[in-house]
Amino acid sequence: MIKHNDIPSETINRLRQIAESGLSDGFSIFDRERYGQVLDLVTEMAEAPVGYDASLVLPSTVPQTPKTGVRGAAFKDGKILLVQNAFEGLWTIPGGYADVGDTPAQIAAREFFEESGYEVRVTKLIGVYNRSSHDHAPSPNEYHMFFFLCEILGGGWQPNHETSAAGFYGPDELPPLDLMTVTPYQIERCFAHYHQPDLPTEFD
C-alpha cells in the first residue's frame, strides 16, 4: 500500500489530470503506457482509507466535453510567424492543447516559445472558434480553439522536437497549412486583427 498520508488531495488530483492528458495526447505507445501506470497509482492512492474525498481524485466519469486548443499569432513587418510541423512538414501558427492549471493566455505564450523560440506577450483574444464549424481536417474529437494576438518581445528560432522551421509570411505567400490546427480563414482573421486591433473578439 502506498504511504501518502501527507500528500494533499489537490496534488493527487493534479497527477490524475496530467495522466489523463498524457493518455489522450501521448505521441507513442510507450508514453501512453507510462501515463496509464501513473493513473493506476493515482487510483490506488485515492481508494486508500486515509480520509480523502475519492470523488475529487478518481478518474472522471463526467460526459465527454470539447477539448481546448490555444494558438498565438505574432507579426513582424506585417508578416505572420508560422512554424513547420516536424512530423507532417505542414505549417501552422504556434500553439497546442490547453493544460490543466494554466490560463489560456499563459498556454499561448508558453507554446509560442516552445515551438518557435520567440518570447511573446499576449495582447488580445482574436476569437474562439468551434473546430467542426470550420474547414479543418477531420478529427475524432471536438475542440474549442482560442486564437490570441501576441507581441514579440525577443528570442529567435530554436530547434525543437515539435517544429523543424519557422518563418514570417505575408497573406499572399503562405506555405501549405496544417489544416488539423489552422485554416486559411483563421489566418486571414489574425491578419485582420493585427491591422485593426480594435476589432471585437469573434466567436462561433
Backbone as JSON Lines, residues from 0, in Angstrom:
{"i":0,"aa":"M","n":[0.85,-1.2,0.0],"ca":[0.0,0.0,0.0],"c":[0.88,1.25,0.0]}
{"i":1,"aa":"I","n":[0.53,2.22,-0.8],"ca":[1.29,3.46,-0.89],"c":[1.14,4.27,0.39]}
{"i":2,"aa":"K","n":[2.24,4.78,0.9],"ca":[2.21,5.64,2.09],"c":[2.12,7.09,1.62]}
{"i":3,"aa":"H","n":[0.96,7.67,1.75],"ca":[0.77,9.01,1.19],"c":[-0.09,9.89,2.07]}
{"i":4,"aa":"N","n":[-0.08,9.6,3.36],"ca":[-0.96,10.36,4.27],"c":[-0.7,11.86,4.24]}
{"i":5,"aa":"D","n":[0.53,12.25,3.9],"ca":[0.86,13.67,3.91],"c":[0.68,14.34,2.55]}
{"i":6,"aa":"I","n":[0.21,13.59,1.55],"ca":[0.03,14.17,0.21],"c":[-1.36,14.76,0.1]}
{"i":7,"aa":"P","n":[-1.49,16.06,-0.18],"ca":[-2.82,16.68,-0.29],"c":[-3.61,16.08,-1.45]}
{"i":8,"aa":"S","n":[-4.93,16.06,-1.3],"ca":[-5.78,15.55,-2.37],"c":[-5.61,16.38,-3.64]}
{"i":9,"aa":"E","n":[-5.3,17.69,-3.48],"ca":[-5.09,18.53,-4.65],"c":[-3.91,18.04,-5.49]}
{"i":10,"aa":"T","n":[-2.86,17.55,-4.8],"ca":[-1.69,17.03,-5.52],"c":[-2.04,15.76,-6.27]}
{"i":11,"aa":"I","n":[-2.78,14.88,-5.62],"ca":[-3.19,13.64,-6.28],"c":[-4.08,13.95,-7.47]}
{"i":12,"aa":"N","n":[-4.97,14.91,-7.3],"ca":[-5.86,15.28,-8.41],"c":[-5.06,15.84,-9.58]}
{"i":13,"aa":"R","n":[-4.02,16.61,-9.28],"ca":[-3.17,17.16,-10.34],"c":[-2.47,16.03,-11.1]}
{"i":14,"aa":"L","n":[-2.01,15.02,-10.37],"ca":[-1.39,13.86,-11.02],"c":[-2.38,13.15,-11.93]}
{"i":15,"aa":"R","n":[-3.63,13.03,-11.45],"ca":[-4.66,12.38,-12.28],"c":[-4.87,13.16,-13.57]}
{"i":16,"aa":"Q","n":[-4.96,14.49,-13.45],"ca":[-5.2,15.31,-14.64],"c":[-4.06,15.2,-15.64]}
{"i":17,"aa":"I","n":[-2.82,15.18,-15.14],"ca":[-1.66,15.03,-16.02],"c":[-1.69,13.67,-16.71]}
{"i":18,"aa":"A","n":[-2.01,12.62,-15.94],"ca":[-2.05,11.28,-16.52],"c":[-3.13,11.16,-17.59]}
{"i":19,"aa":"E","n":[-4.31,11.69,-17.32],"ca":[-5.39,11.62,-18.31],"c":[-5.04,12.41,-19.57]}
{"i":20,"aa":"S","n":[-4.39,13.56,-19.39],"ca":[-3.96,14.35,-20.54],"c":[-2.92,13.59,-21.35]}
{"i":21,"aa":"G","n":[-1.98,12.95,-20.67],"ca":[-0.96,12.19,-21.36],"c":[-1.52,11.0,-22.11]}
{"i":22,"aa":"L","n":[-2.52,10.33,-21.53],"ca":[-3.15,9.21,-22.22],"c":[-3.83,9.67,-23.5]}
{"i":23,"aa":"S","n":[-4.37,10.88,-23.47],"ca":[-5.06,11.41,-24.65],"c":[-4.1,11.92,-25.71]}
{"i":24,"aa":"D","n":[-2.98,12.54,-25.27],"ca":[-2.13,13.26,-26.21],"c":[-0.76,12.63,-26.42]}
{"i":25,"aa":"G","n":[-0.45,11.52,-25.73],"ca":[0.88,10.92,-25.83],"c":[1.23,10.54,-27.26]}
{"i":26,"aa":"F","n":[2.48,10.83,-27.67],"ca":[2.89,10.6,-29.04],"c":[3.15,9.12,-29.33]}
{"i":27,"aa":"S","n":[3.55,8.35,-28.34],"ca":[3.91,6.95,-28.59],"c":[3.17,6.03,-27.64]}
{"i":28,"aa":"I","n":[3.16,4.74,-28.01],"ca":[2.52,3.74,-27.15],"c":[3.23,3.65,-25.81]}
{"i":29,"aa":"F","n":[4.54,3.94,-25.8],"ca":[5.29,3.89,-24.55],"c":[4.88,5.03,-23.62]}
{"i":30,"aa":"D","n":[4.66,6.23,-24.19],"ca":[4.16,7.35,-23.39],"c":[2.82,6.99,-22.75]}
{"i":31,"aa":"R","n":[1.91,6.45,-23.56],"ca":[0.58,6.13,-23.04],"c":[0.64,5.04,-21.99]}
{"i":32,"aa":"E","n":[1.55,4.09,-22.16],"ca":[1.7,3.04,-21.15],"c":[2.17,3.63,-19.82]}
{"i":33,"aa":"R","n":[3.12,4.55,-19.88],"ca":[3.62,5.17,-18.64],"c":[2.54,6.0,-17.97]}
{"i":34,"aa":"Y","n":[1.81,6.79,-18.76],"ca":[0.73,7.59,-18.18],"c":[-0.36,6.69,-17.6]}
{"i":35,"aa":"G","n":[-0.6,5.55,-18.23],"ca":[-1.57,4.61,-17.68],"c":[-1.13,4.07,-16.33]}
{"i":36,"aa":"Q","n":[0.17,3.83,-16.17],"ca":[0.69,3.37,-14.89],"c":[0.53,4.44,-13.82]}
{"i":37,"aa":"V","n":[0.78,5.7,-14.2],"ca":[0.58,6.8,-13.25],"c":[-0.88,6.87,-12.82]}
{"i":38,"aa":"L","n":[-1.8,6.72,-13.78],"ca":[-3.22,6.79,-13.46],"c":[-3.62,5.64,-12.54]}
{"i":39,"aa":"D","n":[-3.05,4.46,-12.73],"ca":[-3.33,3.33,-11.84],"c":[-2.88,3.65,-10.41]}
{"i":40,"aa":"L","n":[-1.7,4.24,-10.27],"ca":[-1.19,4.6,-8.94],"c":[-2.07,5.66,-8.29]}
{"i":41,"aa":"V","n":[-2.5,6.64,-9.08],"ca":[-3.37,7.69,-8.54],"c":[-4.68,7.08,-8.05]}
{"i":42,"aa":"T","n":[-5.23,6.15,-8.81],"ca":[-6.48,5.49,-8.41],"c":[-6.29,4.73,-7.11]}
{"i":43,"aa":"E","n":[-5.16,4.03,-6.99],"ca":[-4.88,3.3,-5.75],"c":[-4.76,4.25,-4.57]}
{"i":44,"aa":"M","n":[-4.11,5.39,-4.77],"ca":[-3.96,6.37,-3.7],"c":[-5.31,6.94,-3.29]}
{"i":45,"aa":"A","n":[-6.18,7.18,-4.27],"ca":[-7.48,7.76,-3.97],"c":[-8.38,6.8,-3.23]}
{"i":46,"aa":"E","n":[-8.2,5.5,-3.47],"ca":[-9.07,4.5,-2.85],"c":[-8.6,4.1,-1.46]}
{"i":47,"aa":"A","n":[-7.39,4.52,-1.08],"ca":[-6.88,4.16,0.24],"c":[-7.68,4.87,1.33]}
{"i":48,"aa":"P","n":[-7.92,4.2,2.46],"ca":[-8.75,4.78,3.53],"c":[-7.98,5.76,4.4]}
{"i":49,"aa":"V","n":[-7.71,6.96,3.84],"ca":[-6.97,7.95,4.62],"c":[-7.75,9.25,4.74]}
{"i":50,"aa":"G","n":[-9.04,9.22,4.48],"ca":[-9.85,10.41,4.69],"c":[-10.01,11.3,3.49]}
{"i":51,"aa":"Y","n":[-9.5,10.9,2.31],"ca":[-9.68,11.72,1.12],"c":[-11.1,11.59,0.59]}
{"i":52,"aa":"D","n":[-11.55,12.62,-0.06],"ca":[-12.79,12.54,-0.83],"c":[-12.43,11.96,-2.18]}
{"i":53,"aa":"A","n":[-12.68,10.66,-2.37],"ca":[-12.25,9.98,-3.59],"c":[-12.85,10.58,-4.84]}
{"i":54,"aa":"S","n":[-14.02,11.2,-4.72],"ca":[-14.65,11.78,-5.91],"c":[-13.82,12.91,-6.5]}
{"i":55,"aa":"L","n":[-12.91,13.48,-5.69],"ca":[-12.08,14.58,-6.17],"c":[-10.88,14.1,-6.97]}
{"i":56,"aa":"V","n":[-10.49,12.84,-6.78],"ca":[-9.24,12.39,-7.37],"c":[-9.34,11.15,-8.23]}
{"i":57,"aa":"L","n":[-10.46,10.43,-8.19],"ca":[-10.61,9.27,-9.06],"c":[-10.83,9.73,-10.5]}
{"i":58,"aa":"P","n":[-10.48,8.88,-11.48],"ca":[-10.7,9.26,-12.87],"c":[-12.12,9.73,-13.11]}
{"i":59,"aa":"S","n":[-12.25,10.77,-13.9],"ca":[-13.54,11.41,-14.11],"c":[-14.49,10.53,-14.89]}
{"i":60,"aa":"T","n":[-15.78,10.55,-14.51],"ca":[-16.8,9.82,-15.25],"c":[-17.83,10.78,-15.83]}
{"i":61,"aa":"V","n":[-17.51,12.08,-15.88],"ca":[-18.44,13.05,-16.42],"c":[-18.53,12.86,-17.93]}
{"i":62,"aa":"P","n":[-19.63,13.3,-18.56],"ca":[-19.77,13.15,-20.01],"c":[-18.64,13.85,-20.76]}
{"i":63,"aa":"Q","n":[-18.33,13.33,-21.96],"ca":[-17.29,13.91,-22.79],"c":[-17.64,15.35,-23.16]}
{"i":64,"aa":"T","n":[-16.69,16.25,-23.01],"ca":[-16.89,17.66,-23.37],"c":[-15.79,18.07,-24.35]}
{"i":65,"aa":"P","n":[-15.97,19.19,-25.06],"ca":[-14.95,19.61,-26.03],"c":[-13.6,19.85,-25.37]}
{"i":66,"aa":"K","n":[-12.54,19.5,-26.09],"ca":[-11.19,19.83,-25.66],"c":[-10.89,21.28,-26.04]}
{"i":67,"aa":"T","n":[-9.81,21.8,-25.49],"ca":[-9.46,23.2,-25.73],"c":[-8.11,23.28,-26.43]}
{"i":68,"aa":"G","n":[-8.07,24.02,-27.53],"ca":[-6.83,24.29,-28.22],"c":[-6.51,25.78,-28.15]}
{"i":69,"aa":"V","n":[-5.22,26.13,-28.13],"ca":[-4.8,27.52,-27.99],"c":[-3.74,27.83,-29.05]}
{"i":70,"aa":"R","n":[-3.9,28.97,-29.74],"ca":[-2.96,29.38,-30.78],"c":[-2.58,30.84,-30.59]}
{"i":71,"aa":"G","n":[-1.34,31.18,-30.95],"ca":[-0.87,32.56,-30.83],"c":[-0.39,33.09,-32.17]}
{"i":72,"aa":"A","n":[-0.86,34.28,-32.54],"ca":[-0.46,34.91,-33.8],"c":[0.41,36.13,-33.5]}
{"i":73,"aa":"A","n":[1.62,36.14,-34.04],"ca":[2.53,37.27,-33.85],"c":[3.07,37.71,-35.21]}
{"i":74,"aa":"F","n":[3.38,38.99,-35.33],"ca":[3.74,39.57,-36.62],"c":[5.05,40.35,-36.53]}
{"i":75,"aa":"K","n":[5.71,40.43,-37.68],"ca":[6.92,41.24,-37.84],"c":[6.9,41.82,-39.24]}
{"i":76,"aa":"D","n":[6.96,43.14,-39.32],"ca":[6.94,43.83,-40.62],"c":[5.73,43.41,-41.46]}
{"i":77,"aa":"G","n":[4.6,43.25,-40.79],"ca":[3.37,42.92,-41.5],"c":[3.22,41.47,-41.9]}
{"i":78,"aa":"K","n":[4.12,40.61,-41.44],"ca":[4.06,39.19,-41.78],"c":[3.85,38.36,-40.52]}
{"i":79,"aa":"I","n":[3.12,37.25,-40.67],"ca":[2.78,36.4,-39.54],"c":[3.82,35.3,-39.37]}
{"i":80,"aa":"L","n":[4.13,34.96,-38.13],"ca":[5.08,33.89,-37.84],"c":[4.38,32.54,-37.95]}
{"i":81,"aa":"L","n":[4.93,31.67,-38.77],"ca":[4.45,30.3,-38.89],"c":[5.57,29.34,-38.54]}
{"i":82,"aa":"V","n":[5.21,28.18,-38.0],"ca":[6.18,27.13,-37.69],"c":[5.81,25.88,-38.49]}
{"i":83,"aa":"Q","n":[6.83,25.11,-38.83],"ca":[6.62,23.9,-39.62],"c":[6.57,22.68,-38.72]}
{"i":84,"aa":"N","n":[5.49,21.92,-38.82],"ca":[5.32,20.7,-38.03],"c":[6.43,19.72,-38.39]}
{"i":85,"aa":"A","n":[7.13,19.22,-37.38],"ca":[8.27,18.34,-37.61],"c":[7.85,16.96,-38.11]}
{"i":86,"aa":"F","n":[6.58,16.62,-38.0],"ca":[6.13,15.28,-38.37],"c":[5.54,15.25,-39.78]}
{"i":87,"aa":"E","n":[4.63,16.17,-40.09],"ca":[3.99,16.18,-41.4],"c":[4.61,17.18,-42.38]}
{"i":88,"aa":"G","n":[5.39,18.13,-41.86],"ca":[6.01,19.11,-42.73],"c":[5.1,20.26,-43.13]}
{"i":89,"aa":"L","n":[3.91,20.33,-42.54],"ca":[2.97,21.41,-42.84],"c":[3.16,22.55,-41.85]}
{"i":90,"aa":"W","n":[2.53,23.69,-42.14],"ca":[2.78,24.91,-41.38],"c":[1.56,25.37,-40.6]}
{"i":91,"aa":"T","n":[1.81,26.01,-39.46],"ca":[0.73,26.5,-38.61],"c":[1.25,27.65,-37.76]}
{"i":92,"aa":"I","n":[0.36,28.28,-37.0],"ca":[0.82,29.25,-36.01],"c":[1.04,28.5,-34.7]}
{"i":93,"aa":"P","n":[2.0,28.93,-33.88],"ca":[2.33,28.18,-32.67],"c":[1.13,27.99,-31.75]}
{"i":94,"aa":"G","n":[1.09,26.82,-31.12],"ca":[0.0,26.54,-30.19],"c":[-0.06,25.07,-29.84]}
{"i":95,"aa":"G","n":[-1.12,24.71,-29.12],"ca":[-1.28,23.32,-28.72],"c":[-2.51,23.15,-27.86]}
{"i":96,"aa":"Y","n":[-2.57,22.0,-27.19],"ca":[-3.68,21.71,-26.3],"c":[-3.54,22.51,-25.01]}
{"i":97,"aa":"A","n":[-4.67,22.83,-24.4],"ca":[-4.65,23.5,-23.1],"c":[-4.25,22.52,-22.01]}
{"i":98,"aa":"D","n":[-3.44,22.98,-21.08],"ca":[-3.01,22.17,-19.95],"c":[-3.75,22.58,-18.69]}
{"i":99,"aa":"V","n":[-4.02,21.61,-17.85],"ca":[-4.68,21.88,-16.58],"c":[-3.79,22.75,-15.71]}
{"i":100,"aa":"G","n":[-4.37,23.77,-15.08],"ca":[-3.62,24.61,-14.15],"c":[-3.11,25.9,-14.73]}
{"i":101,"aa":"D","n":[-3.2,26.08,-16.06],"ca":[-2.74,27.31,-16.7],"c":[-3.91,28.01,-17.38]}
{"i":102,"aa":"T","n":[-3.82,29.33,-17.49],"ca":[-4.84,30.08,-18.21],"c":[-4.59,29.95,-19.71]}
{"i":103,"aa":"P","n":[-5.61,30.2,-20.55],"ca":[-5.38,30.15,-21.99],"c":[-4.25,31.08,-22.45]}
{"i":104,"aa":"A","n":[-4.17,32.29,-21.89],"ca":[-3.11,33.22,-22.29],"c":[-1.73,32.69,-21.9]}
{"i":105,"aa":"Q","n":[-1.62,32.09,-20.72],"ca":[-0.34,31.52,-20.3],"c":[0.08,30.39,-21.23]}
{"i":106,"aa":"I","n":[-0.89,29.57,-21.61],"ca":[-0.59,28.46,-22.52],"c":[-0.13,28.99,-23.87]}
{"i":107,"aa":"A","n":[-0.81,30.02,-24.37],"ca":[-0.44,30.59,-25.67],"c":[1.0,31.08,-25.66]}
{"i":108,"aa":"A","n":[1.4,31.8,-24.62],"ca":[2.76,32.33,-24.54],"c":[3.78,31.21,-24.41]}
{"i":109,"aa":"R","n":[3.48,30.21,-23.58],"ca":[4.42,29.11,-23.39],"c":[4.57,28.29,-24.67]}
{"i":110,"aa":"E","n":[3.45,27.92,-25.29],"ca":[3.52,27.13,-26.52],"c":[4.24,27.89,-27.62]}
{"i":111,"aa":"F","n":[4.02,29.19,-27.68],"ca":[4.7,30.01,-28.69],"c":[6.21,29.91,-28.51]}
{"i":112,"aa":"F","n":[6.67,30.04,-27.27],"ca":[8.11,29.97,-27.01],"c":[8.65,28.58,-27.3]}
{"i":113,"aa":"E","n":[7.94,27.54,-26.86],"ca":[8.42,26.17,-27.04],"c":[8.52,25.79,-28.51]}
{"i":114,"aa":"E","n":[7.61,26.28,-29.34],"ca":[7.58,25.87,-30.73],"c":[8.37,26.8,-31.66]}
{"i":115,"aa":"S","n":[8.64,28.03,-31.22],"ca":[9.31,28.97,-32.12],"c":[10.61,29.56,-31.57]}
{"i":116,"aa":"G","n":[10.76,29.57,-30.24],"ca":[11.91,30.22,-29.64],"c":[11.71,31.7,-29.36]}
{"i":117,"aa":"Y","n":[10.55,32.24,-29.73],"ca":[10.26,33.65,-29.51],"c":[9.46,33.84,-28.21]}
{"i":118,"aa":"E","n":[9.87,34.83,-27.42],"ca":[9.11,35.21,-26.25],"c":[8.06,36.24,-26.67]}
{"i":119,"aa":"V","n":[6.83,36.05,-26.19],"ca":[5.75,36.95,-26.6],"c":[4.93,37.39,-25.4]}
{"i":120,"aa":"R","n":[4.22,38.47,-25.61],"ca":[3.22,38.94,-24.66],"c":[1.87,38.87,-25.35]}
{"i":121,"aa":"V","n":[0.93,38.19,-24.71],"ca":[-0.42,38.07,-25.26],"c":[-1.14,39.41,-25.08]}
{"i":122,"aa":"T","n":[-1.68,39.96,-26.16],"ca":[-2.29,41.29,-26.1],"c":[-3.79,41.29,-26.32]}
{"i":123,"aa":"K","n":[-4.31,40.25,-26.95],"ca":[-5.73,40.29,-27.31],"c":[-6.24,38.9,-27.67]}
{"i":124,"aa":"L","n":[-7.49,38.64,-27.33],"ca":[-8.17,37.43,-27.78],"c":[-8.82,37.73,-29.14]}
{"i":125,"aa":"I","n":[-8.31,37.11,-30.19],"ca":[-8.86,37.31,-31.53],"c":[-10.22,36.66,-31.66]}
{"i":126,"aa":"G","n":[-10.3,35.39,-31.26],"ca":[-11.56,34.7,-31.41],"c":[-11.56,33.34,-30.74]}
{"i":127,"aa":"V","n":[-12.75,32.82,-30.52],"ca":[-12.95,31.46,-30.01],"c":[-13.77,30.73,-31.08]}
{"i":128,"aa":"Y","n":[-13.15,29.72,-31.68],"ca":[-13.77,29.04,-32.81],"c":[-14.09,27.59,-32.46]}
{"i":129,"aa":"N","n":[-15.24,27.13,-32.92],"ca":[-15.61,25.73,-32.78],"c":[-15.0,24.98,-33.96]}
{"i":130,"aa":"R","n":[-14.14,24.02,-33.68],"ca":[-13.35,23.38,-34.74],"c":[-14.21,22.82,-35.87]}
{"i":131,"aa":"S","n":[-15.29,22.15,-35.52],"ca":[-16.11,21.5,-36.54],"c":[-16.9,22.49,-37.39]}
{"i":132,"aa":"S","n":[-16.9,23.76,-36.99],"ca":[-17.6,24.79,-37.77],"c":[-16.71,25.4,-38.84]}
{"i":133,"aa":"H","n":[-15.46,24.94,-38.92],"ca":[-14.5,25.49,-39.88],"c":[-13.92,24.36,-40.73]}
{"i":134,"aa":"D","n":[-13.16,24.74,-41.75],"ca":[-12.68,23.76,-42.74],"c":[-11.4,23.07,-42.29]}
{"i":135,"aa":"H","n":[-11.44,22.49,-41.1],"ca":[-10.29,21.73,-40.61],"c":[-10.31,20.31,-41.17]}
{"i":136,"aa":"A","n":[-9.14,19.67,-41.13],"ca":[-9.09,18.25,-41.46],"c":[-9.88,17.47,-40.41]}
{"i":137,"aa":"P","n":[-10.46,16.32,-40.77],"ca":[-11.3,15.56,-39.83],"c":[-10.54,15.17,-38.57]}
{"i":138,"aa":"S","n":[-11.26,15.18,-37.45],"ca":[-10.7,14.78,-36.15],"c":[-11.78,14.04,-35.37]}
{"i":139,"aa":"P","n":[-11.41,13.01,-34.59],"ca":[-12.41,12.3,-33.79],"c":[-12.9,13.11,-32.6]}
{"i":140,"aa":"N","n":[-12.21,14.2,-32.28],"ca":[-12.55,15.0,-31.1],"c":[-13.12,16.36,-31.48]}
{"i":141,"aa":"E","n":[-13.91,16.9,-30.58],"ca":[-14.45,18.25,-30.74],"c":[-13.55,19.22,-29.97]}
{"i":142,"aa":"Y","n":[-13.27,20.38,-30.57],"ca":[-12.39,21.36,-29.94],"c":[-13.0,22.75,-29.96]}
{"i":143,"aa":"H","n":[-12.74,23.5,-28.9],"ca":[-12.93,24.94,-28.9],"c":[-11.54,25.55,-28.97]}
{"i":144,"aa":"M","n":[-11.32,26.42,-29.94],"ca":[-9.98,26.91,-30.24],"c":[-9.87,28.4,-29.95]}
{"i":145,"aa":"F","n":[-8.94,28.76,-29.07],"ca":[-8.68,30.15,-28.7],"c":[-7.52,30.68,-29.55]}
{"i":146,"aa":"F","n":[-7.76,31.76,-30.28],"ca":[-6.71,32.41,-31.06],"c":[-6.38,33.76,-30.42]}
{"i":147,"aa":"F","n":[-5.09,33.95,-30.08],"ca":[-4.64,35.17,-29.42],"c":[-3.71,35.96,-30.33]}
{"i":148,"aa":"L","n":[-3.78,37.27,-30.23],"ca":[-2.81,38.15,-30.85],"c":[-1.66,38.36,-29.86]}
{"i":149,"aa":"C","n":[-0.43,38.24,-30.34],"ca":[0.74,38.33,-29.45],"c":[1.74,39.35,-29.99]}
{"i":150,"aa":"E","n":[2.5,39.91,-29.07],"ca":[3.57,40.85,-29.39],"c":[4.91,40.18,-29.11]}
{"i":151,"aa":"I","n":[5.81,40.17,-30.08],"ca":[7.12,39.55,-29.89],"c":[7.99,40.45,-29.02]}
{"i":152,"aa":"L","n":[8.56,39.85,-27.97],"ca":[9.42,40.58,-27.04],"c":[10.89,40.33,-27.3]}
{"i":153,"aa":"G","n":[11.21,39.15,-27.81],"ca":[12.6,38.8,-28.03],"c":[12.73,37.34,-28.41]}
{"i":154,"aa":"G","n":[13.97,36.87,-28.46],"ca":[14.21,35.48,-28.8],"c":[14.4,35.28,-30.29]}
{"i":155,"aa":"G","n":[14.35,34.04,-30.71],"ca":[14.54,33.68,-32.11],"c":[14.39,32.19,-32.28]}
{"i":156,"aa":"W","n":[14.35,31.76,-33.52],"ca":[14.11,30.35,-33.81],"c":[15.12,29.44,-33.11]}
{"i":157,"aa":"Q","n":[14.6,28.4,-32.45],"ca":[15.42,27.4,-31.79],"c":[14.91,26.02,-32.2]}
{"i":158,"aa":"P","n":[15.8,25.12,-32.63],"ca":[15.36,23.76,-32.98],"c":[14.7,23.08,-31.79]}
{"i":159,"aa":"N","n":[13.66,22.3,-32.07],"ca":[12.95,21.57,-31.02],"c":[12.31,20.33,-31.62]}
{"i":160,"aa":"H","n":[11.71,19.49,-30.78],"ca":[11.2,18.21,-31.27],"c":[9.84,18.32,-31.94]}
{"i":161,"aa":"E","n":[9.17,19.49,-31.83],"ca":[7.83,19.64,-32.4],"c":[7.83,20.34,-33.75]}
{"i":162,"aa":"T","n":[8.74,21.28,-33.94],"ca":[8.77,22.04,-35.19],"c":[10.17,22.01,-35.8]}
{"i":163,"aa":"S","n":[10.22,22.05,-37.12],"ca":[11.5,21.93,-37.82],"c":[11.96,23.22,-38.47]}
{"i":164,"aa":"A","n":[11.11,24.25,-38.49],"ca":[11.49,25.54,-39.07],"c":[10.47,26.58,-38.66]}
{"i":165,"aa":"A","n":[10.84,27.85,-38.83],"ca":[9.93,28.95,-38.55],"c":[10.23,30.07,-39.53]}
{"i":166,"aa":"G","n":[9.2,30.84,-39.86],"ca":[9.4,31.94,-40.79],"c":[8.22,32.89,-40.78]}
{"i":167,"aa":"F","n":[8.44,34.08,-41.3],"ca":[7.39,35.09,-41.38],"c":[6.86,35.15,-42.82]}
{"i":168,"aa":"Y","n":[5.52,35.17,-42.93],"ca":[4.89,35.09,-44.24],"c":[3.79,36.13,-44.38]}
{"i":169,"aa":"G","n":[3.7,36.71,-45.57],"ca":[2.62,37.62,-45.89],"c":[1.37,36.85,-46.26]}
{"i":170,"aa":"P","n":[0.23,37.52,-46.35],"ca":[-1.04,36.84,-46.63],"c":[-1.08,36.16,-47.99]}
{"i":171,"aa":"D","n":[-0.25,36.6,-48.93],"ca":[-0.27,36.03,-50.27],"c":[0.9,35.07,-50.52]}
{"i":172,"aa":"E","n":[1.62,34.7,-49.48],"ca":[2.77,33.82,-49.65],"c":[2.79,32.71,-48.61]}
{"i":173,"aa":"L","n":[1.61,32.27,-48.19],"ca":[1.53,31.25,-47.15],"c":[1.98,29.89,-47.69]}
{"i":174,"aa":"P","n":[2.77,29.14,-46.91],"ca":[3.14,27.77,-47.28],"c":[1.96,26.83,-47.03]}
{"i":175,"aa":"P","n":[2.06,25.55,-47.4],"ca":[0.98,24.59,-47.15],"c":[0.64,24.52,-45.65]}
{"i":176,"aa":"L","n":[-0.62,24.76,-45.32],"ca":[-1.03,24.83,-43.92],"c":[-1.43,23.47,-43.37]}
{"i":177,"aa":"D","n":[-1.2,23.3,-42.08],"ca":[-1.66,22.11,-41.35],"c":[-3.13,22.34,-40.98]}
{"i":178,"aa":"L","n":[-4.03,21.78,-41.77],"ca":[-5.46,22.03,-41.57],"c":[-6.01,21.35,-40.33]}
{"i":179,"aa":"M","n":[-5.21,20.52,-39.68],"ca":[-5.64,19.99,-38.39],"c":[-5.69,21.09,-37.34]}
{"i":180,"aa":"T","n":[-4.86,22.12,-37.52],"ca":[-4.71,23.12,-36.46],"c":[-5.09,24.54,-36.86]}
{"i":181,"aa":"V","n":[-5.07,24.85,-38.15],"ca":[-5.39,26.22,-38.57],"c":[-5.92,26.2,-40.0]}
{"i":182,"aa":"T","n":[-6.78,27.14,-40.33],"ca":[-7.34,27.24,-41.67],"c":[-6.96,28.58,-42.3]}
{"i":183,"aa":"P","n":[-7.05,28.69,-43.63],"ca":[-6.77,29.99,-44.26],"c":[-7.66,31.11,-43.71]}
{"i":184,"aa":"Y","n":[-8.93,30.79,-43.42],"ca":[-9.82,31.81,-42.87],"c":[-9.3,32.32,-41.52]}
{"i":185,"aa":"Q","n":[-8.84,31.42,-40.66],"ca":[-8.34,31.83,-39.35],"c":[-7.07,32.67,-39.47]}
{"i":186,"aa":"I","n":[-6.21,32.31,-40.42],"ca":[-5.03,33.14,-40.69],"c":[-5.47,34.53,-41.16]}
{"i":187,"aa":"E","n":[-6.47,34.56,-42.03],"ca":[-6.99,35.85,-42.51],"c":[-7.5,36.71,-41.36]}
{"i":188,"aa":"R","n":[-8.19,36.08,-40.39],"ca":[-8.71,36.83,-39.25],"c":[-7.57,37.34,-38.37]}
{"i":189,"aa":"C","n":[-6.5,36.57,-38.26],"ca":[-5.34,37.03,-37.49],"c":[-4.75,38.29,-38.13]}
{"i":190,"aa":"F","n":[-4.62,38.29,-39.45],"ca":[-4.13,39.48,-40.14],"c":[-5.07,40.66,-39.92]}
{"i":191,"aa":"A","n":[-6.38,40.4,-39.98],"ca":[-7.36,41.48,-39.81],"c":[-7.23,42.13,-38.44]}
{"i":192,"aa":"H","n":[-7.07,41.31,-37.39],"ca":[-6.97,41.86,-36.04],"c":[-5.62,42.52,-35.8]}
{"i":193,"aa":"Y","n":[-4.6,42.07,-36.51],"ca":[-3.29,42.73,-36.42],"c":[-3.38,44.14,-36.99]}
{"i":194,"aa":"H","n":[-4.03,44.28,-38.13],"ca":[-4.14,45.59,-38.78],"c":[-5.19,46.48,-38.12]}
{"i":195,"aa":"Q","n":[-6.2,45.86,-37.47],"ca":[-7.26,46.62,-36.81],"c":[-7.44,46.08,-35.38]}
{"i":196,"aa":"P","n":[-6.57,46.47,-34.46],"ca":[-6.61,45.93,-33.09],"c":[-7.92,46.19,-32.36]}
{"i":197,"aa":"D","n":[-8.71,47.16,-32.81],"ca":[-9.96,47.47,-32.13],"c":[-11.12,46.58,-32.56]}
{"i":198,"aa":"L","n":[-10.88,45.67,-33.49],"ca":[-11.95,44.75,-33.88],"c":[-12.41,43.95,-32.67]}
{"i":199,"aa":"P","n":[-13.71,43.66,-32.56],"ca":[-14.19,42.87,-31.42],"c":[-13.76,41.42,-31.53]}
{"i":200,"aa":"T","n":[-13.66,40.77,-30.39],"ca":[-13.38,39.34,-30.35],"c":[-14.48,38.58,-31.07]}
{"i":201,"aa":"E","n":[-14.08,37.57,-31.85],"ca":[-15.03,36.78,-32.61],"c":[-15.33,35.47,-31.89]}
{"i":202,"aa":"F","n":[-16.49,34.9,-32.15],"ca":[-16.82,33.6,-31.55],"c":[-17.9,32.92,-32.38]}
{"i":203,"aa":"D","n":[-17.89,31.59,-32.35],"ca":[-18.91,30.8,-33.02],"c":[-20.1,30.58,-32.09]}
